[in-house]
Coordinates of C-alpha atoms and ligand atoms in Angstrom, one line a residue:
M213 CA 49.8 11.8 -75.5
A214 CA 49.4 13.7 -72.5
E215 CA 50.4 13.7 -69.0
S216 CA 48.1 12.4 -66.4
N217 CA 47.8 12.5 -62.3
I218 CA 44.5 10.4 -63.2
P219 CA 44.9 6.9 -61.4
F220 CA 43.0 5.2 -63.9
I221 CA 44.4 6.7 -66.1
Q222 CA 47.7 5.8 -64.6
R223 CA 46.9 2.4 -64.2
A224 CA 45.5 1.6 -67.5
E225 CA 49.1 2.5 -68.8
K226 CA 50.1 -0.3 -67.0
H227 CA 48.2 -2.3 -68.8
L228 CA 49.3 -1.6 -72.5
G229 CA 47.9 -3.7 -75.1
R230 CA 45.7 -5.7 -72.3
T231 CA 41.9 -5.6 -73.7
A232 CA 39.4 -3.0 -72.1
M233 CA 36.3 -3.5 -73.8
V234 CA 34.7 -6.0 -75.7
T235 CA 31.6 -4.5 -77.5
A236 CA 29.2 -5.3 -80.4
N237 CA 31.7 -3.1 -82.5
G238 CA 34.7 -5.4 -81.7
S239 CA 37.5 -5.0 -79.0
F240 CA 39.0 -2.6 -77.7
T241 CA 42.7 -2.3 -75.3
Y242 CA 43.6 0.4 -73.1
D243 CA 45.8 2.0 -75.9
Q244 CA 43.1 2.7 -77.8
L245 CA 41.3 4.2 -74.7
L246 CA 44.0 6.4 -74.0
E247 CA 44.4 7.8 -76.9
A248 CA 40.5 8.3 -77.4
S249 CA 40.3 9.7 -74.1
S250 CA 43.3 12.4 -74.2
K251 CA 41.2 13.8 -77.9
T252 CA 37.4 13.8 -76.1
A253 CA 39.8 16.1 -73.7
S254 CA 40.9 17.4 -75.9
R255 CA 37.9 18.8 -78.0
L256 CA 36.2 19.1 -74.7
L257 CA 38.5 21.4 -73.6
S258 CA 38.8 23.8 -77.3
G259 CA 42.7 25.2 -76.3
Q260 CA 40.6 26.2 -72.2
K261 CA 42.9 24.7 -70.1
D262 CA 40.9 23.3 -67.5
L263 CA 36.8 22.1 -67.3
A264 CA 37.3 23.4 -63.8
G265 CA 33.9 21.1 -62.7
R266 CA 31.6 21.9 -65.4
R267 CA 28.9 19.6 -65.6
V268 CA 29.2 17.8 -69.7
A269 CA 26.6 15.3 -70.1
F270 CA 26.4 12.0 -72.3
L271 CA 24.2 9.1 -73.8
T272 CA 25.7 6.6 -75.8
P273 CA 24.9 3.4 -76.8
R274 CA 26.6 1.0 -74.7
G275 CA 29.9 0.2 -76.0
F276 CA 34.0 1.7 -76.0
D277 CA 32.1 5.3 -76.4
Y278 CA 31.1 4.8 -73.1
P279 CA 34.0 5.3 -70.9
A280 CA 36.5 6.9 -73.8
I281 CA 34.1 10.4 -72.9
Q282 CA 34.3 9.4 -69.1
W283 CA 37.5 9.2 -68.7
G284 CA 37.9 11.8 -71.5
I285 CA 35.8 14.1 -69.5
W286 CA 37.8 13.4 -66.2
R287 CA 41.7 14.2 -68.3
A288 CA 39.8 17.6 -68.7
G289 CA 38.6 17.9 -65.3
G290 CA 35.0 17.9 -66.3
I291 CA 32.4 15.8 -64.6
A292 CA 30.2 13.5 -65.7
V293 CA 26.9 13.4 -65.9
P294 CA 25.3 9.6 -67.7
L295 CA 22.4 10.2 -68.6
C296 CA 20.5 7.5 -68.7
E297 CA 19.0 6.4 -72.2
V298 CA 15.4 5.2 -71.7
H299 CA 14.2 8.1 -70.0
P300 CA 11.7 10.6 -71.0
P301 CA 12.5 14.0 -72.6
A302 CA 11.1 15.6 -70.0
E303 CA 13.4 13.5 -67.4
L304 CA 16.6 14.1 -69.5
H305 CA 15.6 18.0 -69.5
H306 CA 16.0 17.7 -65.6
T307 CA 19.0 16.0 -65.7
I308 CA 20.4 18.1 -68.0
S309 CA 19.0 21.6 -66.4
D310 CA 19.7 20.8 -62.2
C311 CA 23.6 20.0 -62.7
E312 CA 23.9 22.7 -65.2
A313 CA 25.4 20.7 -67.9
S314 CA 27.6 23.4 -70.1
I315 CA 27.6 20.5 -72.8
V316 CA 25.7 17.4 -73.4
I317 CA 27.2 14.9 -76.2
G318 CA 25.5 12.3 -77.4
H319 CA 25.8 9.3 -80.3
S320 CA 23.7 10.5 -82.9
D321 CA 21.5 7.6 -82.1
F322 CA 20.2 9.9 -79.9
A323 CA 20.6 12.9 -81.5
E324 CA 16.9 13.2 -82.4
V325 CA 16.2 13.0 -78.6
L326 CA 19.1 15.1 -77.3
A327 CA 19.2 18.3 -79.3
P328 CA 16.0 20.1 -78.4
V329 CA 17.1 19.6 -74.7
A330 CA 20.1 20.9 -75.3
E331 CA 19.1 24.0 -77.2
R332 CA 15.9 24.2 -75.1
N333 CA 19.2 24.4 -72.5
K334 CA 21.2 26.6 -74.2
I335 CA 24.0 24.6 -74.6
P336 CA 26.1 22.9 -77.1
F337 CA 25.1 19.6 -78.7
L338 CA 28.3 17.6 -80.2
L339 CA 28.4 14.2 -81.4
S340 CA 29.8 11.4 -79.8
E341 CA 31.1 10.3 -82.8
Q342 CA 33.1 13.5 -83.7
L343 CA 34.9 14.0 -80.7
F344 CA 37.9 10.8 -81.6
A345 CA 39.1 13.4 -84.4
A346 CA 40.5 16.0 -82.5
G347 CA 44.5 16.1 -82.2
N348 CA 46.0 16.4 -78.4
Q349 CA 47.0 19.0 -76.1
G350 CA 47.7 19.7 -72.9
L351 CA 45.4 18.5 -70.8
P352 CA 44.9 19.6 -66.6
H353 CA 45.8 17.9 -63.0
V354 CA 42.4 16.8 -62.2
G355 CA 42.8 17.0 -57.4
S356 CA 41.6 14.0 -55.8
E357 CA 38.8 15.2 -53.9
R358 CA 37.8 17.0 -57.5
P359 CA 34.0 16.1 -58.3
A360 CA 34.5 13.2 -60.9
L361 CA 30.7 11.9 -61.1
M362 CA 27.5 12.9 -60.3
L363 CA 24.9 10.5 -60.6
Y364 CA 20.7 11.1 -60.4
T365 CA 18.8 8.7 -57.9
S366 CA 15.3 9.8 -56.5
G367 CA 16.2 8.9 -53.1
T368 CA 13.4 8.8 -50.9
T369 CA 11.2 11.2 -52.0
G370 CA 10.8 14.1 -54.6
K371 CA 12.2 14.6 -57.4
P372 CA 16.0 13.0 -58.8
K373 CA 19.3 14.6 -57.5
G374 CA 22.4 14.8 -57.9
V375 CA 25.4 12.8 -56.0
V376 CA 28.5 14.0 -56.4
L377 CA 31.4 11.7 -56.3
T378 CA 34.3 12.7 -56.5
H379 CA 37.8 10.3 -57.1
A380 CA 38.5 10.3 -54.3
N381 CA 35.0 8.6 -53.3
L382 CA 35.8 6.5 -56.1
E383 CA 38.5 5.7 -55.4
A384 CA 38.1 4.4 -52.0
Q385 CA 34.7 2.4 -53.4
I386 CA 36.8 0.9 -56.0
T387 CA 39.5 -0.4 -54.5
S388 CA 37.3 -2.1 -51.4
L389 CA 35.3 -4.1 -53.6
I390 CA 38.5 -4.8 -55.9
E391 CA 40.3 -6.3 -53.2
A392 CA 36.9 -7.9 -51.0
W393 CA 35.6 -10.1 -54.3
E394 CA 39.6 -9.8 -55.7
W395 CA 39.7 -8.3 -59.3
H396 CA 42.1 -9.3 -61.2
Q397 CA 43.6 -7.9 -64.1
E398 CA 42.3 -11.8 -65.9
D399 CA 39.1 -11.3 -65.2
R400 CA 36.9 -11.0 -67.6
I401 CA 33.2 -9.7 -66.7
L402 CA 29.9 -9.6 -68.6
H403 CA 28.1 -6.1 -68.5
V404 CA 24.6 -5.6 -68.8
L405 CA 23.5 -3.3 -65.9
P406 CA 22.4 -0.1 -66.7
L407 CA 25.4 3.0 -68.2
H408 CA 23.6 5.9 -65.3
H409 CA 23.0 3.8 -62.2
T410 CA 26.3 3.2 -59.5
H411 CA 26.0 -0.7 -59.9
G412 CA 27.7 -0.6 -63.8
I413 CA 29.1 2.0 -63.2
V414 CA 31.1 1.0 -60.9
N415 CA 31.4 -2.2 -59.7
V416 CA 30.9 -3.3 -63.1
L417 CA 32.7 -1.1 -65.7
C418 CA 34.8 1.3 -63.0
C419 CA 36.2 -2.2 -61.3
A420 CA 36.9 -4.0 -64.7
L421 CA 39.6 -1.3 -65.7
W422 CA 40.9 -0.3 -63.3
A423 CA 41.7 -4.0 -62.8
G424 CA 43.3 -4.0 -66.3
A425 CA 40.2 -6.5 -66.8
A426 CA 38.5 -7.5 -69.9
C427 CA 35.0 -5.9 -69.9
H428 CA 33.1 -7.5 -72.3
M429 CA 29.5 -5.6 -73.1
L430 CA 26.2 -6.4 -74.4
P431 CA 24.9 -3.4 -76.6
R432 CA 21.0 -4.7 -74.4
F433 CA 19.9 -7.0 -71.8
D434 CA 18.8 -9.5 -73.9
V435 CA 18.2 -14.3 -71.7
T436 CA 19.7 -15.8 -74.8
V437 CA 23.3 -14.2 -75.3
V438 CA 23.8 -13.7 -71.5
W439 CA 23.1 -17.3 -71.2
Q440 CA 25.5 -17.8 -74.5
A441 CA 28.3 -15.9 -73.2
F442 CA 28.1 -18.2 -70.3
V443 CA 28.1 -21.6 -72.4
E444 CA 31.1 -20.2 -74.1
G445 CA 32.9 -19.6 -71.2
K446 CA 34.3 -16.7 -72.2
I447 CA 33.4 -15.1 -68.5
N448 CA 34.5 -15.3 -65.5
L449 CA 32.5 -13.3 -63.6
F450 CA 29.1 -11.8 -63.5
M451 CA 26.8 -9.2 -61.5
A452 CA 23.7 -8.6 -62.0
V453 CA 19.5 -7.3 -60.5
P454 CA 17.7 -9.7 -58.8
T455 CA 15.0 -9.3 -61.3
I456 CA 18.1 -10.5 -63.8
Y457 CA 18.7 -13.7 -62.3
F458 CA 14.2 -14.4 -62.4
K459 CA 14.7 -13.6 -65.4
L460 CA 17.9 -16.0 -66.7
I461 CA 16.2 -18.6 -63.6
E462 CA 12.8 -18.4 -66.1
A463 CA 14.9 -18.9 -69.2
F464 CA 16.2 -21.7 -67.9
R465 CA 13.3 -23.8 -66.8
K466 CA 11.6 -23.3 -70.6
S467 CA 15.3 -25.1 -72.3
S468 CA 15.0 -28.9 -73.0
P469 CA 17.1 -31.4 -70.3
D470 CA 19.9 -31.9 -73.0
Q471 CA 20.2 -28.1 -72.8
Q472 CA 20.8 -27.5 -69.1
K473 CA 23.1 -29.6 -68.6
I474 CA 24.6 -27.4 -71.5
M475 CA 24.0 -24.3 -69.7
S476 CA 24.5 -26.0 -65.6
Q477 CA 28.1 -27.1 -66.5
A478 CA 28.9 -23.4 -67.9
C479 CA 28.3 -21.4 -65.5
K480 CA 30.5 -24.0 -63.6
G481 CA 33.7 -21.5 -64.6
L482 CA 32.7 -18.5 -63.8
R483 CA 33.9 -17.1 -60.1
L484 CA 31.9 -15.2 -59.2
M485 CA 28.2 -13.8 -59.6
V486 CA 27.1 -11.8 -57.5
S487 CA 23.5 -9.9 -56.6
G488 CA 22.2 -6.6 -55.2
S489 CA 20.9 -2.7 -55.7
A490 CA 17.5 -5.1 -54.4
A491 CA 16.4 -8.1 -52.2
L492 CA 17.7 -11.4 -53.3
P493 CA 14.8 -13.7 -51.9
A494 CA 15.8 -16.6 -51.0
T495 CA 13.8 -18.9 -53.1
A496 CA 16.6 -17.7 -56.0
F497 CA 19.0 -17.6 -54.1
Q498 CA 18.0 -21.4 -53.7
E499 CA 17.4 -22.6 -57.4
W500 CA 20.4 -20.3 -58.8
K501 CA 22.6 -22.6 -56.8
A502 CA 20.8 -25.5 -58.1
I503 CA 20.8 -24.6 -61.4
T504 CA 24.7 -23.2 -61.0
G505 CA 26.3 -24.7 -58.6
H506 CA 27.1 -21.1 -57.4
E507 CA 26.2 -18.9 -53.7
L508 CA 25.1 -15.7 -55.0
L509 CA 27.4 -13.2 -53.2
E510 CA 25.2 -10.4 -52.3
R511 CA 25.5 -7.3 -51.0
Y512 CA 24.8 -3.9 -50.1
G513 CA 25.3 -0.8 -51.4
M514 CA 24.0 2.7 -52.2
T515 CA 24.6 5.6 -55.2
E516 CA 25.5 8.1 -52.5
I517 CA 28.7 5.1 -50.6
G518 CA 29.1 3.0 -53.1
M519 CA 28.8 -0.6 -52.0
A520 CA 29.1 -0.9 -47.7
L521 CA 28.1 -4.7 -47.1
S522 CA 29.1 -8.0 -49.0
N523 CA 29.1 -11.4 -48.8
P524 CA 32.3 -13.2 -48.2
L525 CA 34.1 -14.1 -51.2
R526 CA 35.0 -17.3 -49.2
G527 CA 33.6 -18.3 -47.2
R528 CA 30.0 -19.1 -46.2
R529 CA 27.2 -17.0 -48.0
R530 CA 24.1 -16.3 -46.5
P531 CA 20.3 -16.4 -48.3
G532 CA 18.3 -13.2 -47.1
H533 CA 21.7 -11.9 -45.7
V534 CA 23.8 -9.3 -46.9
G535 CA 27.6 -9.8 -44.8
M536 CA 29.7 -7.8 -42.8
P537 CA 31.4 -4.3 -43.8
L538 CA 33.7 -4.0 -46.8
P539 CA 37.0 -2.9 -46.0
G540 CA 37.5 0.8 -45.6
V541 CA 33.4 1.0 -45.1
E542 CA 32.5 1.7 -41.3
V543 CA 28.7 0.5 -40.9
R544 CA 26.9 1.0 -37.9
L545 CA 22.7 0.9 -36.5
V546 CA 21.2 3.3 -35.2
D547 CA 17.7 3.3 -32.9
D548 CA 14.8 5.5 -33.1
K549 CA 16.6 8.2 -31.1
G550 CA 20.2 8.2 -33.4
E551 CA 22.0 5.9 -30.8
P552 CA 24.1 2.9 -31.5
A553 CA 21.3 0.3 -31.6
A554 CA 21.6 -2.1 -28.9
S555 CA 23.0 -5.5 -29.6
G556 CA 21.1 -7.7 -31.7
S557 CA 18.1 -4.7 -31.9
S558 CA 17.2 -3.7 -35.1
G559 CA 17.6 0.2 -36.6
E560 CA 19.1 2.6 -39.5
I561 CA 22.1 1.5 -41.3
E562 CA 24.9 4.6 -41.5
V563 CA 27.6 4.9 -42.7
R564 CA 31.0 6.7 -42.9
G565 CA 34.6 6.4 -44.6
T566 CA 36.2 7.7 -48.1
S567 CA 33.4 5.8 -50.0
V568 CA 30.7 8.6 -48.7
F569 CA 29.3 11.1 -51.3
K570 CA 30.8 14.7 -51.4
E571 CA 27.2 16.3 -52.0
Y572 CA 23.7 16.7 -53.6
W573 CA 24.5 18.8 -56.1
K574 CA 23.1 22.6 -55.3
R575 CA 21.4 20.8 -52.3
P576 CA 23.3 21.7 -49.2
G577 CA 19.4 21.2 -46.5
E578 CA 19.2 18.0 -48.1
T579 CA 23.2 16.7 -47.8
K580 CA 23.1 18.5 -43.9
A581 CA 20.1 16.0 -43.4
A582 CA 21.6 13.7 -44.6
F583 CA 24.4 13.2 -42.0
R584 CA 24.7 12.5 -38.5
G585 CA 28.1 14.1 -38.0
Q586 CA 30.6 12.0 -40.3
W587 CA 28.3 9.2 -40.9
F588 CA 25.5 9.3 -43.7
K589 CA 22.2 8.3 -43.1
T590 CA 21.1 5.4 -44.9
G591 CA 17.5 5.9 -44.8
D592 CA 17.5 1.4 -44.6
V593 CA 17.6 -0.7 -41.8
A594 CA 18.9 -4.2 -40.5
V595 CA 20.0 -6.5 -38.2
I596 CA 22.6 -7.5 -37.1
E597 CA 22.2 -12.1 -36.8
D598 CA 25.4 -14.0 -35.7
G599 CA 27.8 -10.7 -37.5
S600 CA 26.1 -10.8 -40.8
Y601 CA 23.8 -7.7 -42.1
R602 CA 20.3 -8.8 -42.6
I603 CA 18.2 -4.9 -44.6
L604 CA 14.7 -4.9 -43.0
G605 CA 13.8 -2.5 -45.9
R606 CA 13.9 0.8 -46.8
Q607 CA 12.7 3.1 -43.4
S608 CA 10.0 4.9 -45.8
T609 CA 8.7 2.4 -47.3
D610 CA 9.3 -1.0 -46.0
I611 CA 8.8 -0.8 -42.2
V612 CA 5.1 -0.8 -41.8
K613 CA 3.9 0.5 -38.3
T614 CA 0.9 -1.5 -38.4
G615 CA -1.3 -1.6 -34.2
G616 CA 1.6 -0.9 -32.5
Y617 CA 4.8 -2.6 -34.7
K618 CA 6.7 -2.0 -36.3
V619 CA 6.8 -5.1 -39.1
S620 CA 9.4 -5.5 -42.5
A621 CA 7.3 -5.6 -45.9
L622 CA 10.5 -8.2 -47.4
E623 CA 9.9 -10.6 -44.2
I624 CA 5.9 -11.1 -45.0
E625 CA 6.9 -11.0 -48.3
E626 CA 9.6 -13.7 -48.1
V627 CA 7.0 -15.8 -46.4
L628 CA 5.4 -14.9 -48.9
R629 CA 6.5 -16.2 -51.6
T630 CA 7.4 -19.6 -50.5
H631 CA 3.0 -20.1 -51.3
P632 CA 3.4 -22.4 -54.2
L633 CA 1.6 -20.5 -56.2
V634 CA 3.0 -17.2 -55.9
A635 CA 5.2 -16.4 -58.2
E636 CA 6.4 -12.2 -57.3
V637 CA 5.0 -10.5 -54.8
A638 CA 5.5 -6.6 -53.0
V639 CA 4.0 -5.6 -49.9
V640 CA 3.4 -2.0 -48.6
G641 CA 1.3 -0.5 -45.8
K642 CA -0.9 1.7 -47.0
K643 CA -2.5 5.0 -44.3
D644 CA -5.2 4.0 -42.0
P645 CA -7.6 5.2 -39.9
Q646 CA -8.3 2.3 -37.5
W647 CA -4.6 0.4 -37.7
G648 CA -2.4 3.7 -38.3
E649 CA -0.5 1.9 -41.2
R650 CA -2.9 -1.7 -42.6
V651 CA 0.1 -3.9 -44.7
C652 CA -1.5 -4.5 -48.0
A653 CA 0.6 -7.5 -50.5
A654 CA 0.5 -6.7 -54.3
V655 CA 0.8 -10.5 -55.8
V656 CA 1.6 -11.6 -58.6
L657 CA 0.5 -15.5 -59.9
K658 CA 2.4 -18.3 -61.7
V659 CA 0.6 -18.9 -65.2
D660 CA -2.4 -20.1 -65.7
A661 CA -1.9 -20.1 -61.6
T662 CA -5.7 -19.8 -59.6
L663 CA -6.3 -19.0 -56.3
S664 CA -8.4 -16.3 -54.1
Q665 CA -7.4 -13.5 -51.9
D666 CA -9.4 -14.8 -48.6
A667 CA -6.6 -18.0 -49.3
L668 CA -4.3 -16.8 -49.7
R669 CA -4.2 -15.1 -46.6
K670 CA -5.5 -18.5 -45.1
W671 CA -2.9 -20.4 -45.6
G672 CA -0.9 -16.5 -43.9
K673 CA -1.9 -16.9 -40.6
E674 CA 0.2 -19.8 -39.8
M675 CA 3.0 -19.2 -42.1
L676 CA 3.2 -15.1 -41.7
A677 CA 2.3 -15.3 -37.2
P678 CA 5.8 -14.0 -36.2
Y679 CA 4.3 -11.4 -38.5
K680 CA 1.2 -9.5 -40.0
V681 CA -0.9 -11.0 -42.8
P682 CA -1.8 -8.4 -45.3
S683 CA -5.1 -7.2 -44.5
M684 CA -5.7 -6.1 -48.2
V685 CA -4.6 -8.7 -51.5
I686 CA -4.6 -7.9 -54.7
F687 CA -3.4 -9.7 -57.9
V688 CA -1.7 -8.2 -60.9
K689 CA -0.2 -8.9 -63.9
D690 CA 3.2 -7.3 -63.1
L691 CA 4.5 -5.2 -60.5
P692 CA 5.7 -1.8 -61.4
R693 CA 9.4 -1.7 -61.7
N694 CA 12.5 1.2 -62.4
P695 CA 14.7 1.3 -65.1
M696 CA 17.0 -0.9 -62.5
G697 CA 14.1 -3.8 -62.3
K698 CA 13.4 -2.7 -58.5
V699 CA 9.8 -2.8 -57.5
V700 CA 8.5 1.1 -57.8
K701 CA 6.8 1.0 -54.0
A702 CA 4.9 4.4 -54.5
T703 CA 3.7 3.0 -57.4
V704 CA 2.5 -0.3 -55.6
R705 CA 0.6 1.9 -53.0
N706 CA -1.4 3.6 -55.3
L707 CA -3.2 0.2 -56.5
F708 CA -5.0 -0.3 -53.1
Ligands
LIG961 P1 20.4 2.8 -55.2 O1 20.9 4.6 -54.5 O2 19.3 2.7 -56.4 O3 21.7 1.3 -55.6 O4 20.0 2.4 -54.7 C1 20.5 2.0 -53.2 C2 18.9 1.3 -52.4 O5 19.0 0.0 -53.1 C3 19.7 0.8 -50.9 O6 18.9 2.6 -50.2 C4 18.4 -0.7 -50.5 O7 17.5 0.3 -49.8 C5 18.6 -1.0 -51.8 N1 19.5 -2.2 -52.1 C6 20.5 -2.3 -52.6 N2 21.5 -3.3 -52.5 C7 20.2 -4.1 -51.3 C8 19.8 -5.4 -51.1 N3 20.6 -6.8 -51.2 N4 19.2 -5.8 -50.0 C9 18.2 -5.3 -50.0 N5 17.5 -3.6 -51.0 C10 19.2 -2.9 -50.9

């Protein structure tokens, strides 16, 4: 097998014989990952010396093929561009054409959708099943400053743009989490998250494979199968978004008391359960604790920066808070003028460090606008309380400017969620000539509950005194969410 300077490869060579992936198609060792990725790289190069940063878009079922192809692209000197399996052809076309992919790799399950998109872009479509049969050739030296991964993210506005992460960025993001959450080679994590997003790629898959641990990857998220995995005791780590925890809580509630006992007991075998990518309601934190004994470790991060803030692995985890800067990450809050916020005041989160991305692909203007010197402007607003950050929301969507006051939609949501008949809620600001913005709440009621807008507002008057009672409330069946389970506030706003 060819030698490599890519840290993942060098590290994997120290874990020969150990299980890397447990999937629906069986278990795979680090040896198999090295072999398959070397063959993938050779097939992609087909006699060339180096892909030299060419983009390779790929889509495979959730399993061994994913890291084998990702590493193969890296070993050939390319940039891996993972596609999203639930995206319609138009979205896939946007990603493939925007990143100017030179090849599209797809499993035969996706060939029907992907082959025409590749053809439209006049680039070859390779079946992933054929990659691992290639012979091995010499592979290039790939420096740590070279781009490794491009992830498409919507950011705040416009069409999704490509976030370019170098090998050095990835290494910084991964090693920070390895240190903070004490990853080790005996860890076994259950992977249920999408593979086109930083959470599933970096925090779960990359960290596991960096640590020499085993990544148990489910073919899809299935609440029963997740509970079953906890009960079987084969895993000791779990990371998910709040929506997934809501579903796990709901399934627990529907189980018999005997089953519940087994489920609760099983969770004691896990060493860590993490939540992030969206605000974890304090109610869910408490409920999960009551069910499993685990205080969910909430962290904050972003595609562009990896993870920035985290509650401690050891020590007090505060509901509604995201903790302190992770190792190697500098974080500060700035006011409207870009000056460091006064102590105790809220401000925009800015992040600096090796973990911060290189650029938005082919968007120098947007890249420049996203930075203040070396500090990346996240667009999220937070406040530090007792040494721990609390996220108030995205400046563009969650900070509602009403009657001259700035209020946090997340804080109002948190209060409304404590109403006994409310299951879920999303608060947005709607442009209004009198108020500037009017506070509006879309509310999902608990099954069979009835509640009038007036009754909720009356209740809110007292509860929300320090905040702002929503002047408009509508009752909806479901909140609109993206594939990551995050509420899409732009769509919520259109409901009013
Ligand atoms: P993404 O780049 O898709 O991971 O989205 C990043 C955004 O998710 C951040 O800019 C925040 O607005 C939000 N986010 C991530 N983690 C949290 C958290 N723990 N609490 C609140 N918002 C979060």
